[in-house]
Every structure is written in C-alpha cells, then in structure tokens.
CSV table of N, CA and C in Angstrom, one decimal:
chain,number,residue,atom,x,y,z
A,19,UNK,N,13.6,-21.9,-5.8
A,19,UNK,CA,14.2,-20.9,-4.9
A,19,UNK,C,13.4,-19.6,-5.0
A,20,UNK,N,13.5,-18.7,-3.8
A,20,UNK,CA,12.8,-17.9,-3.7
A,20,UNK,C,13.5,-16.4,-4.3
A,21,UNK,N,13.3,-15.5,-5.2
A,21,UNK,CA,13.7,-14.4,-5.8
A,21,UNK,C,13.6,-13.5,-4.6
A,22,UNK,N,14.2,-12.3,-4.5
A,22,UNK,CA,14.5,-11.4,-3.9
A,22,UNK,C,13.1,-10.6,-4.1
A,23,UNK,N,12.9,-10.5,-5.4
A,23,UNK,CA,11.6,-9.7,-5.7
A,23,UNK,C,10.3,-10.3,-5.3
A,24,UNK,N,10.2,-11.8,-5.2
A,24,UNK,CA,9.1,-12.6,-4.3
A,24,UNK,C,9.1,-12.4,-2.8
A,25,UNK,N,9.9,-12.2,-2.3
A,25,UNK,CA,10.3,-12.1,-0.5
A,25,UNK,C,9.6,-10.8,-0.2
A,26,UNK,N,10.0,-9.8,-1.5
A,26,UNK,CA,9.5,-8.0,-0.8
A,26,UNK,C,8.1,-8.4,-1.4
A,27,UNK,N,7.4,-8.7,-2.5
A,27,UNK,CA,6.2,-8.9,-2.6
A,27,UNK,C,5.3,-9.5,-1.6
A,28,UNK,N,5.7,-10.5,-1.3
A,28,UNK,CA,4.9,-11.4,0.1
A,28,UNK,C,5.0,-10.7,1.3
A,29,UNK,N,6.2,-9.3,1.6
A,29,UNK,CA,6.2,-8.8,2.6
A,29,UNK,C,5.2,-7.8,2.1
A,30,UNK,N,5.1,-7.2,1.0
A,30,UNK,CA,3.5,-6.0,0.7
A,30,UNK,C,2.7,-6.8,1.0
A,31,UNK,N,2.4,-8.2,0.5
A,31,UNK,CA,1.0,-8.8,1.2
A,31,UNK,C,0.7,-8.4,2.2
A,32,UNK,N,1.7,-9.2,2.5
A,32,UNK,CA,1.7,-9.5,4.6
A,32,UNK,C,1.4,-7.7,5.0
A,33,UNK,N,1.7,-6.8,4.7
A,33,UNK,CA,1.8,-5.4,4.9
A,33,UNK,C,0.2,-4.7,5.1
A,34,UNK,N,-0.2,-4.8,3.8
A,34,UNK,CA,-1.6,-5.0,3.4
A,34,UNK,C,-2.7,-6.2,4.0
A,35,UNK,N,-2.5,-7.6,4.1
A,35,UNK,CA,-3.2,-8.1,5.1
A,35,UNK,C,-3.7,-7.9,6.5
A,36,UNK,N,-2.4,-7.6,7.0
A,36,UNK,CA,-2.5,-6.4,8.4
A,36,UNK,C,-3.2,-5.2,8.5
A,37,UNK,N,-2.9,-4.2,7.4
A,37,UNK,CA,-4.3,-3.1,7.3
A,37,UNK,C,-5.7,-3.4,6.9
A,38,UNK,N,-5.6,-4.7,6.4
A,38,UNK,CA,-6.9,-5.1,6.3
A,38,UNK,C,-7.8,-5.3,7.6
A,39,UNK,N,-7.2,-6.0,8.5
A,39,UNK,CA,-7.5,-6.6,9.5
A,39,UNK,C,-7.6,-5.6,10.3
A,40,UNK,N,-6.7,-4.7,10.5
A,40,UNK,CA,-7.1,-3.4,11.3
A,40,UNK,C,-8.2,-2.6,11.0
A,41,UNK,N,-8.5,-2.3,10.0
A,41,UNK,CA,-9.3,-2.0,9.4
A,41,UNK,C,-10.8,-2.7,10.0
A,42,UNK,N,-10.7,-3.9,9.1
A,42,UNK,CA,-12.4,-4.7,9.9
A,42,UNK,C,-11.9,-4.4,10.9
A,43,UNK,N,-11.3,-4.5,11.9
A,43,UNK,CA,-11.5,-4.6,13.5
A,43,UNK,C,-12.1,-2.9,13.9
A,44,UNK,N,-11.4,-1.9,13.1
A,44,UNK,CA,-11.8,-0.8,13.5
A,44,UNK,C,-12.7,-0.5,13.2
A,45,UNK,N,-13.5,-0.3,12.3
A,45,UNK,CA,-14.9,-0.5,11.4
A,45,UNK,C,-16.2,-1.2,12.1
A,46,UNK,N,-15.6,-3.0,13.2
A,46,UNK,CA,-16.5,-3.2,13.6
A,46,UNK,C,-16.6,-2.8,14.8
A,47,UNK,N,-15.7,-2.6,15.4
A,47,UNK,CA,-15.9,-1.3,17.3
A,47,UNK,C,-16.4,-0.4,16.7
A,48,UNK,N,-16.3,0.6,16.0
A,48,UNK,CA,-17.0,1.2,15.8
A,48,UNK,C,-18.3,1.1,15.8
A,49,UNK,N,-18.8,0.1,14.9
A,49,UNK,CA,-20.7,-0.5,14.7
A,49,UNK,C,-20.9,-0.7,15.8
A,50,UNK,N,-19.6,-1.9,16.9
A,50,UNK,CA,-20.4,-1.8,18.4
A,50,UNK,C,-20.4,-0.7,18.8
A,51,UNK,N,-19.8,0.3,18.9
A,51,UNK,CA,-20.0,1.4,19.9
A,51,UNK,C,-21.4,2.4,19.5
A,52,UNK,N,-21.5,2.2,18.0
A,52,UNK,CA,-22.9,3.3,17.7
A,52,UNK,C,-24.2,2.4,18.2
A,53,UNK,N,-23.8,1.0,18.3
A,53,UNK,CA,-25.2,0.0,19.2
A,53,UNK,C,-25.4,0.1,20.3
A,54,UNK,N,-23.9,-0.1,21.0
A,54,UNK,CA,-24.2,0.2,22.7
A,54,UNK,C,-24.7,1.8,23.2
A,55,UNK,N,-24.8,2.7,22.6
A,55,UNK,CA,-25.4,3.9,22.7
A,55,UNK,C,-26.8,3.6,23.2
A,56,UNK,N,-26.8,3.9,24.2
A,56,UNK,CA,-27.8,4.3,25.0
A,56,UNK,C,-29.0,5.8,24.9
A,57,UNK,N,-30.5,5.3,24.3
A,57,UNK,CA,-30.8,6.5,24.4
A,57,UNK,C,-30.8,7.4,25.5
A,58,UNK,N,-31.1,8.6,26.0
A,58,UNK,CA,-31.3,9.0,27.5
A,58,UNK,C,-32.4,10.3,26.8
A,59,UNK,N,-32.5,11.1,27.8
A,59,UNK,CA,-33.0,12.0,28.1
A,59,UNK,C,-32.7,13.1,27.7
A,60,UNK,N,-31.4,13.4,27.5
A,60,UNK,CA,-30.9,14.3,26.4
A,60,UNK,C,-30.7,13.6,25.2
A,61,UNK,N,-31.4,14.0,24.0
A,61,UNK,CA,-31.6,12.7,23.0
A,61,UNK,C,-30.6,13.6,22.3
A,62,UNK,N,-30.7,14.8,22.3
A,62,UNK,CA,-29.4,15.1,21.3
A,62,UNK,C,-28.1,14.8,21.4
A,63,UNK,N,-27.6,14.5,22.8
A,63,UNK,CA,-26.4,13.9,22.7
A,63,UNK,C,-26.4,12.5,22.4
A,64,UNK,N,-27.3,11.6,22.3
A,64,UNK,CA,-27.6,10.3,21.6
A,64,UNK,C,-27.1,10.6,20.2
A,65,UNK,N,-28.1,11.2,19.8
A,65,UNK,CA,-28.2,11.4,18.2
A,65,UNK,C,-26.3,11.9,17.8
A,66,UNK,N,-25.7,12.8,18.4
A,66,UNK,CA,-25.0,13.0,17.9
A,66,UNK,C,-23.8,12.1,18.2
A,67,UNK,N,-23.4,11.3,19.5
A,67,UNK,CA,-22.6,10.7,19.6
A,67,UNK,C,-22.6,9.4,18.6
A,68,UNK,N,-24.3,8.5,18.4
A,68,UNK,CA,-24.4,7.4,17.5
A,68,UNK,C,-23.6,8.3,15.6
A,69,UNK,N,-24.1,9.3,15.4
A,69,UNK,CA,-24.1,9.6,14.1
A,69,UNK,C,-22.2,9.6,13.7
A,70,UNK,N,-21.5,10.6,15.1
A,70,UNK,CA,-20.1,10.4,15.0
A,70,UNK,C,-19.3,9.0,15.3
A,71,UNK,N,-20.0,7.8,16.1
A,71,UNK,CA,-19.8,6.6,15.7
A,71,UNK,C,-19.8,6.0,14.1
A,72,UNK,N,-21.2,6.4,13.5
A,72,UNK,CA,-21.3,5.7,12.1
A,72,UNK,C,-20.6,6.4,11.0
A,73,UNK,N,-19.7,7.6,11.2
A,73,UNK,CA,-19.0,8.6,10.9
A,73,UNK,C,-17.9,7.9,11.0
A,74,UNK,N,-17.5,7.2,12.0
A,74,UNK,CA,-15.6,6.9,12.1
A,74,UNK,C,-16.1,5.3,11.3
A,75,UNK,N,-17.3,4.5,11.8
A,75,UNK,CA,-17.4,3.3,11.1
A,75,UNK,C,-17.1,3.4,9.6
A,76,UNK,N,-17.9,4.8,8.9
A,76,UNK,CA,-18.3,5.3,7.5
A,76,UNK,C,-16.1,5.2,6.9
A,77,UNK,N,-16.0,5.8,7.6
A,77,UNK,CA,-14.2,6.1,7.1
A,77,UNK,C,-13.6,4.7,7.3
A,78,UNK,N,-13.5,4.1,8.5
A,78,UNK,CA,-12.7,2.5,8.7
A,78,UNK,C,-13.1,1.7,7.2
A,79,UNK,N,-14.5,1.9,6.6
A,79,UNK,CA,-15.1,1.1,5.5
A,79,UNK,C,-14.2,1.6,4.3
A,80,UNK,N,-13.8,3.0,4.3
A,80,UNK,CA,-13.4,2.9,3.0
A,80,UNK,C,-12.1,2.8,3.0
A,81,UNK,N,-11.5,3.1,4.1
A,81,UNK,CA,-10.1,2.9,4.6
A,81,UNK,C,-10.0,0.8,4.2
A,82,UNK,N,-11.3,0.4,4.7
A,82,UNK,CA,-10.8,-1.1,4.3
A,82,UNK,C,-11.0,-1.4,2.9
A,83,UNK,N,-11.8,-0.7,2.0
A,83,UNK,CA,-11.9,-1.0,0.6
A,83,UNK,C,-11.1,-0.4,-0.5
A,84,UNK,N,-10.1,0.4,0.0
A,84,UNK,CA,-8.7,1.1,-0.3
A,84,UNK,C,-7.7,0.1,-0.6
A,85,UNK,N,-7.6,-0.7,1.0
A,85,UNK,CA,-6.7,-2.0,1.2
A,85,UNK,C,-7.1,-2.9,0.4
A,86,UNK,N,-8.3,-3.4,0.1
A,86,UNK,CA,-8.5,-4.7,-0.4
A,86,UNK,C,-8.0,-4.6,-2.1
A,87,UNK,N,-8.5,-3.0,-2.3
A,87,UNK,CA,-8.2,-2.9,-4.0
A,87,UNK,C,-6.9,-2.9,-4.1
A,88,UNK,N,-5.7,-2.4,-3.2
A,88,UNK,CA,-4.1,-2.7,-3.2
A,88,UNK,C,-3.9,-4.2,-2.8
A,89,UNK,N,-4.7,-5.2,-2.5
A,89,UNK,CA,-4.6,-6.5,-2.2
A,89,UNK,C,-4.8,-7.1,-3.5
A,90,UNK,N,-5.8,-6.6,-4.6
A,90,UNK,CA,-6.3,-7.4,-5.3
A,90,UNK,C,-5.3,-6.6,-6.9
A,91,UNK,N,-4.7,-5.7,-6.7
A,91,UNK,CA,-3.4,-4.9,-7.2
A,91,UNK,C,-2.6,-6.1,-7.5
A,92,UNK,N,-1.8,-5.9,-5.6
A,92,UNK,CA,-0.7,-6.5,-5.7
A,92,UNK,C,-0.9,-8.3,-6.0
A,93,UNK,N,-2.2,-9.0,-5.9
A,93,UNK,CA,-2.0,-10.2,-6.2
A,93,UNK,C,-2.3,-10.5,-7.8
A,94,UNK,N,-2.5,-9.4,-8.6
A,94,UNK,CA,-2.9,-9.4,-10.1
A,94,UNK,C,-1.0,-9.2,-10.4
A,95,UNK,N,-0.6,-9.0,-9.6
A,95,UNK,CA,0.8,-9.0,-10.5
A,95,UNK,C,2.0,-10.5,-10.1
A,96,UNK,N,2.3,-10.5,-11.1
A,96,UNK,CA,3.0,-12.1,-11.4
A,96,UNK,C,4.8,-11.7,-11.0
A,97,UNK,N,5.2,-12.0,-9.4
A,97,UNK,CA,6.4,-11.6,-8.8
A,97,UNK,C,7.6,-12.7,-9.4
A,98,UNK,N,7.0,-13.7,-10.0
A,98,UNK,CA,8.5,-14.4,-10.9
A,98,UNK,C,8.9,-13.8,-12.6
A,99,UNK,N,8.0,-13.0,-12.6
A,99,UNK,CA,8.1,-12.4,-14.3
A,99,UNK,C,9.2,-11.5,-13.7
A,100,UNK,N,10.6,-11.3,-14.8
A,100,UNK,CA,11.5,-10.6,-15.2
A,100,UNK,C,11.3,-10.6,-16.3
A,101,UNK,N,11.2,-8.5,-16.4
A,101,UNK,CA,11.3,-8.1,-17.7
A,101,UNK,C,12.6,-7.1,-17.2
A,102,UNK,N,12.8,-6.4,-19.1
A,102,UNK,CA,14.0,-5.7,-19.2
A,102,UNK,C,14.0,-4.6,-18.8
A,103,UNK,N,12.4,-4.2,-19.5
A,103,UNK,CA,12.1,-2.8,-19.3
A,103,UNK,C,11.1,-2.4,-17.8
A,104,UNK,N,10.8,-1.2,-17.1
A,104,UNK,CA,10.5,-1.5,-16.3
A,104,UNK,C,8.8,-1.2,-16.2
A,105,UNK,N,8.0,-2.1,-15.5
A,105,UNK,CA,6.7,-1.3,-15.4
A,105,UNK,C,6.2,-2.3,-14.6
A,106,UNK,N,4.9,-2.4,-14.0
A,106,UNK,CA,3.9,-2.6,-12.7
A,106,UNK,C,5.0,-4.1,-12.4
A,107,UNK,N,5.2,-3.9,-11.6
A,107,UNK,CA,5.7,-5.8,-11.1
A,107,UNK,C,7.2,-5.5,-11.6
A,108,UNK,N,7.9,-4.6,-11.3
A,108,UNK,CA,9.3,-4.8,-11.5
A,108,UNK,C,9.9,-4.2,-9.7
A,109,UNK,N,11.1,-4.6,-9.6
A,109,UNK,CA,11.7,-4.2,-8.3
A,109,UNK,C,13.2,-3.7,-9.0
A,110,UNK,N,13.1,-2.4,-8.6
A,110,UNK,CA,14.1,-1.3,-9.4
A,110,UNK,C,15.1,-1.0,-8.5
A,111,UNK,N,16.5,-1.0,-8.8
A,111,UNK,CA,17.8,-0.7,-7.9
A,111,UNK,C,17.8,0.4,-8.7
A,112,UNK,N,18.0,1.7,-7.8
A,112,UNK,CA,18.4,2.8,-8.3
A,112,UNK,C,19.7,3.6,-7.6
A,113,UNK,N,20.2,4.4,-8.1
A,113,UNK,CA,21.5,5.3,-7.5
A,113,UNK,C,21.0,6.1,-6.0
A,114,UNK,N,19.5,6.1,-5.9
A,114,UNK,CA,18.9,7.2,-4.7
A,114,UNK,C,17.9,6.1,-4.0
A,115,UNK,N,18.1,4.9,-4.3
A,115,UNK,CA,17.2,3.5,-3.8
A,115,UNK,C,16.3,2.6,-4.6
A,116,UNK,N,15.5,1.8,-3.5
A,116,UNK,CA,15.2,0.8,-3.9
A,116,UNK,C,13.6,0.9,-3.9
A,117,UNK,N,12.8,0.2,-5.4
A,117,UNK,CA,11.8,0.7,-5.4
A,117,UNK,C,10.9,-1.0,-5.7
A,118,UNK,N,9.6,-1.5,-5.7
A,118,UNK,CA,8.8,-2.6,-5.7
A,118,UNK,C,7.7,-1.4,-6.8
A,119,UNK,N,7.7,-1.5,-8.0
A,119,UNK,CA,6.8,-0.7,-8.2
A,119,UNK,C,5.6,-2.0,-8.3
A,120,UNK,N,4.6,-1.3,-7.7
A,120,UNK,CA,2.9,-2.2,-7.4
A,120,UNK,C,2.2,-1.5,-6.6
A,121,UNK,N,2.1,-1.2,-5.5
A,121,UNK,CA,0.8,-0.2,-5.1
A,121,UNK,C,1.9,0.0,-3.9
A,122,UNK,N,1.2,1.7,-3.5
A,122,UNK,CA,1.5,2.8,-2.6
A,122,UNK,C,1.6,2.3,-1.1
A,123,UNK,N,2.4,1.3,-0.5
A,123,UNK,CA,1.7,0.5,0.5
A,123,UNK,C,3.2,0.9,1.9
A,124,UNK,N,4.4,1.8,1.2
A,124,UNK,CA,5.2,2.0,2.3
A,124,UNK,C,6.3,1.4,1.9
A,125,UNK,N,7.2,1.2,3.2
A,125,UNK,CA,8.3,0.2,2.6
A,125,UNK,C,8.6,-0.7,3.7
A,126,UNK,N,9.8,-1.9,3.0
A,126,UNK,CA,9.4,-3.0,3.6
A,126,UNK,C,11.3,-2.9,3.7
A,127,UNK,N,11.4,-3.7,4.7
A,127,UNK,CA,12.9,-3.6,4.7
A,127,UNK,C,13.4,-5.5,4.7
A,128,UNK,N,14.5,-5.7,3.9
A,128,UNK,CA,15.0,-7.0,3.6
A,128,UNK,C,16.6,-7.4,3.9
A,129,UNK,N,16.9,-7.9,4.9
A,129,UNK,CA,18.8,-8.2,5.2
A,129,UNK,C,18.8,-6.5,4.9
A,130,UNK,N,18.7,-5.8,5.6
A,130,UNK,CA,19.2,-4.7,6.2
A,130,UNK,C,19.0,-3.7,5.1
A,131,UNK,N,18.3,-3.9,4.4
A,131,UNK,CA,18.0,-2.5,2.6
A,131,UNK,C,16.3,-2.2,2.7
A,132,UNK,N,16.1,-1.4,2.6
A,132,UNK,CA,14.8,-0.7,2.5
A,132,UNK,C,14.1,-0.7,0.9
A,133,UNK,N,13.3,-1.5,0.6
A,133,UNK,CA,12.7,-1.3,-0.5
A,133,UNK,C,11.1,-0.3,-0.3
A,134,UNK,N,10.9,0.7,-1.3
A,134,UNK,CA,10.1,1.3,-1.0
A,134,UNK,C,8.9,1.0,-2.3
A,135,UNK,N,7.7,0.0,-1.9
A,135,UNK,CA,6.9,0.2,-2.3
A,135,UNK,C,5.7,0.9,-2.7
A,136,UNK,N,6.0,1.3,-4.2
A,136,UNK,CA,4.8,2.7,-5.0
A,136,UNK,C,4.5,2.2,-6.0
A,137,UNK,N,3.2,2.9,-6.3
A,137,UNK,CA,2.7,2.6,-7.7
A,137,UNK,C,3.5,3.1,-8.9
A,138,UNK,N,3.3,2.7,-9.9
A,138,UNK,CA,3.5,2.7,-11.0
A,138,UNK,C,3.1,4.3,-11.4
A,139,UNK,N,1.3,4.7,-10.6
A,139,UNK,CA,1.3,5.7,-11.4
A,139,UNK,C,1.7,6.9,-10.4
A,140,UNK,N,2.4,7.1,-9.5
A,140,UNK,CA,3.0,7.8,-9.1
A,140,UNK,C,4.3,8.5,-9.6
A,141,UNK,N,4.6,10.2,-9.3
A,141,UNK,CA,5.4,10.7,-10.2
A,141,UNK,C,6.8,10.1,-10.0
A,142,UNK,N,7.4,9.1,-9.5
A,142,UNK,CA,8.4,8.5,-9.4
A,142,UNK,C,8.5,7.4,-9.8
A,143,UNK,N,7.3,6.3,-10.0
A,143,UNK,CA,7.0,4.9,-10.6
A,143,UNK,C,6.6,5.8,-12.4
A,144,UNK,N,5.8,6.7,-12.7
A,144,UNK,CA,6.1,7.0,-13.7
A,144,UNK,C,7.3,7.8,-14.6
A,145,UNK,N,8.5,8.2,-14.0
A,145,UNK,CA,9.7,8.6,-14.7
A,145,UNK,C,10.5,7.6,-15.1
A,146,UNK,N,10.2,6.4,-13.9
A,146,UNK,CA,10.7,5.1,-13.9
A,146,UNK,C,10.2,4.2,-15.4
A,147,UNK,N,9.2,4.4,-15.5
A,147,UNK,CA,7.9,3.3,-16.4
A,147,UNK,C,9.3,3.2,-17.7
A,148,UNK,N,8.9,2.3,-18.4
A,148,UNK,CA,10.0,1.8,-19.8
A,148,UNK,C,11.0,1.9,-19.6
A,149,UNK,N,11.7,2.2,-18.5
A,149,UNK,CA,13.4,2.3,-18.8
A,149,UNK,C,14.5,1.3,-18.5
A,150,UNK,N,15.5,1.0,-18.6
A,150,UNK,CA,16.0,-0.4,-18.5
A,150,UNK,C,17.1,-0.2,-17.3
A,151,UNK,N,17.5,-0.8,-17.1
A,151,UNK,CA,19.2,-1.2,-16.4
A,151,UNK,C,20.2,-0.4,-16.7
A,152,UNK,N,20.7,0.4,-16.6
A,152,UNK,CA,22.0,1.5,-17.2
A,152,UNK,C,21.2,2.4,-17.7
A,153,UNK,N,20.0,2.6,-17.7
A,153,UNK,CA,18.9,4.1,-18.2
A,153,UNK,C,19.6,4.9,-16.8
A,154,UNK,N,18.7,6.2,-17.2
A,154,UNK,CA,19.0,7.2,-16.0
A,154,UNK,C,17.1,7.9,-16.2
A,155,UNK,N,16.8,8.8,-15.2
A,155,UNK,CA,15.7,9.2,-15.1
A,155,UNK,C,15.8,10.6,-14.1
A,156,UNK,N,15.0,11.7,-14.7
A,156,UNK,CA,15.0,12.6,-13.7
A,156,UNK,C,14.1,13.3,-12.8
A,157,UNK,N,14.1,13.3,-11.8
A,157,UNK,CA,13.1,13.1,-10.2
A,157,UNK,C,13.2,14.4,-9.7
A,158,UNK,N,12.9,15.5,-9.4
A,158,UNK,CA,12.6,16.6,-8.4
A,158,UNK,C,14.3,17.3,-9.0
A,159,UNK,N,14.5,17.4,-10.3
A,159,UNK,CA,15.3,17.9,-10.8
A,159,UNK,C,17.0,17.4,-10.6
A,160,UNK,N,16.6,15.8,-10.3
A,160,UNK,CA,18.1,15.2,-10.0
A,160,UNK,C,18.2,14.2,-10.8
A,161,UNK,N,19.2,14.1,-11.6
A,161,UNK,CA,19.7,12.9,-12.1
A,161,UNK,C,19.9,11.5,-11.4
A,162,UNK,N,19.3,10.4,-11.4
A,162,UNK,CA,19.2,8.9,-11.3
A,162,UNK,C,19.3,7.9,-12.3
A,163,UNK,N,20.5,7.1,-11.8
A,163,UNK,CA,20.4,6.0,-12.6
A,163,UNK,C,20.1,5.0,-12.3
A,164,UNK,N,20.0,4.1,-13.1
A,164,UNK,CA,18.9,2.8,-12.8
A,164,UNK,C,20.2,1.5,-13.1
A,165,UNK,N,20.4,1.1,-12.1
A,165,UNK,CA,21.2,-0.5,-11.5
A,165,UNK,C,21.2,-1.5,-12.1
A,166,UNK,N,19.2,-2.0,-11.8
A,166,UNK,CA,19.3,-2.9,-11.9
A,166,UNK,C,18.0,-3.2,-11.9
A,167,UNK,N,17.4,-4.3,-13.0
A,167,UNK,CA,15.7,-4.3,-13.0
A,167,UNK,C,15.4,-5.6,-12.7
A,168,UNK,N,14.4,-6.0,-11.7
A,168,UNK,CA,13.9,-7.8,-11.6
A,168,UNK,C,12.7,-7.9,-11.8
C-alpha cells in the first residue's frame, strides 16, 4: 500500500521531472536560435544578438543543473522510512501546515491539502530538524506545534 508520504514524494518527482524537461527544451531553442543567426552586414548586431542567445542558453543550463541536483536530493531520500524525530525525508503536520521536508521544489497539493515542499536547510525545515510529534517550534516569532511526523 502506498503511504501518504510516497504519493507527495512521487508528486516532487513528477514536479522536478517537468522542470527538467523545460529546462533542456529551453536551453536547446536557445542553442538553435544563437545557430540560426544570420551573419549580415551589420555584424554588430550579429555579434550581439548570437552572444544574448548563448546568455539565455548559459542561464537555462544552470537552471537545468539546479533541477537535476533536487532530482538526485529527492531520489537519495528513502519515502517508506518513518522516523520519530524529524529530519530530511520526513512529511510534517503542523498547526500552520503541511511540510515534505526534501528540497525547495513548491508545493504539491493531495485530496484537497497543500503540502509544501522545503529543504531541510531552510529557516523553517531547520526549526523543524529533531523535533517529534507534540514538540512545538518557533517561526517568525509564532508558536507551532507539531501534529504529526511520517
């Protein structure tokens, strides 16, 4: 049977697979567009249109090597491990919501609840880090307490 906390994990895949793929697609229009450049006669508008082609290609690359490292994040973490305490690979019920801590990738919504996936080292996955089920934790000077840990 499939866990609650495997369903929102497979949807950060799925989340991250998609930016991936946007990504190479944007990355490679871009390389075609700095090819199809045409030299002319005014070479400096060559020069400068190819250069801000290899400019947006330059960003799509690292925009896609961003994703792959939250790809290769979220598949280093093991979504059937329940622990007590909480840290990378736990899905946290709190009094102010619901958290996937694993990488910064958004949130993913499940039968009608929003889980919001963050890293661990983020100032919210870190107030979170070691604390259990019935802990509380304090965020932007507000008291939270913690539900429930999977």
């Amino acid at each position: 049977m499939t866990t609650l906390k495997q369903i929102i994990h497979q949807k950060c895949v799925d989340l991250i697979d998609q930016k991936i793929a946007m990504h190479q697609k944007a990355m490679n229009d871009a390389q075609d567009a700095a090819n199809k450049e045409q030299r002319s006669t005014a070479g400096d508008k060559y020069d400068t249109s190819r250069a801000m082609s290899q400019n947006e290609r330059d960003m799509f690359a690292r925009q896609l090597a961003e994703s792959l490292q939250m790809k290769k994040v979220l598949t280093s973490l093991d979504s059937s491990r329940v622990a007590k305490k909480i840290s990378g690979g736990s899905l946290v019920h709190t009094s102010t919501g619901n958290y996937y801590l694993s990488v910064s990738c958004g949130n993913v919504t499940h039968n009608g609840l929003t889980y919001f996936a963050i890293s661990p080292l983020t100032p919210l996955g870190q107030a979170m880090l070691d604390k259990e089920a019935g802990g509380d934790f304090v965020m932007r000077n507000e008291q939270n307490s913690i539900r429930k840990v999977e």
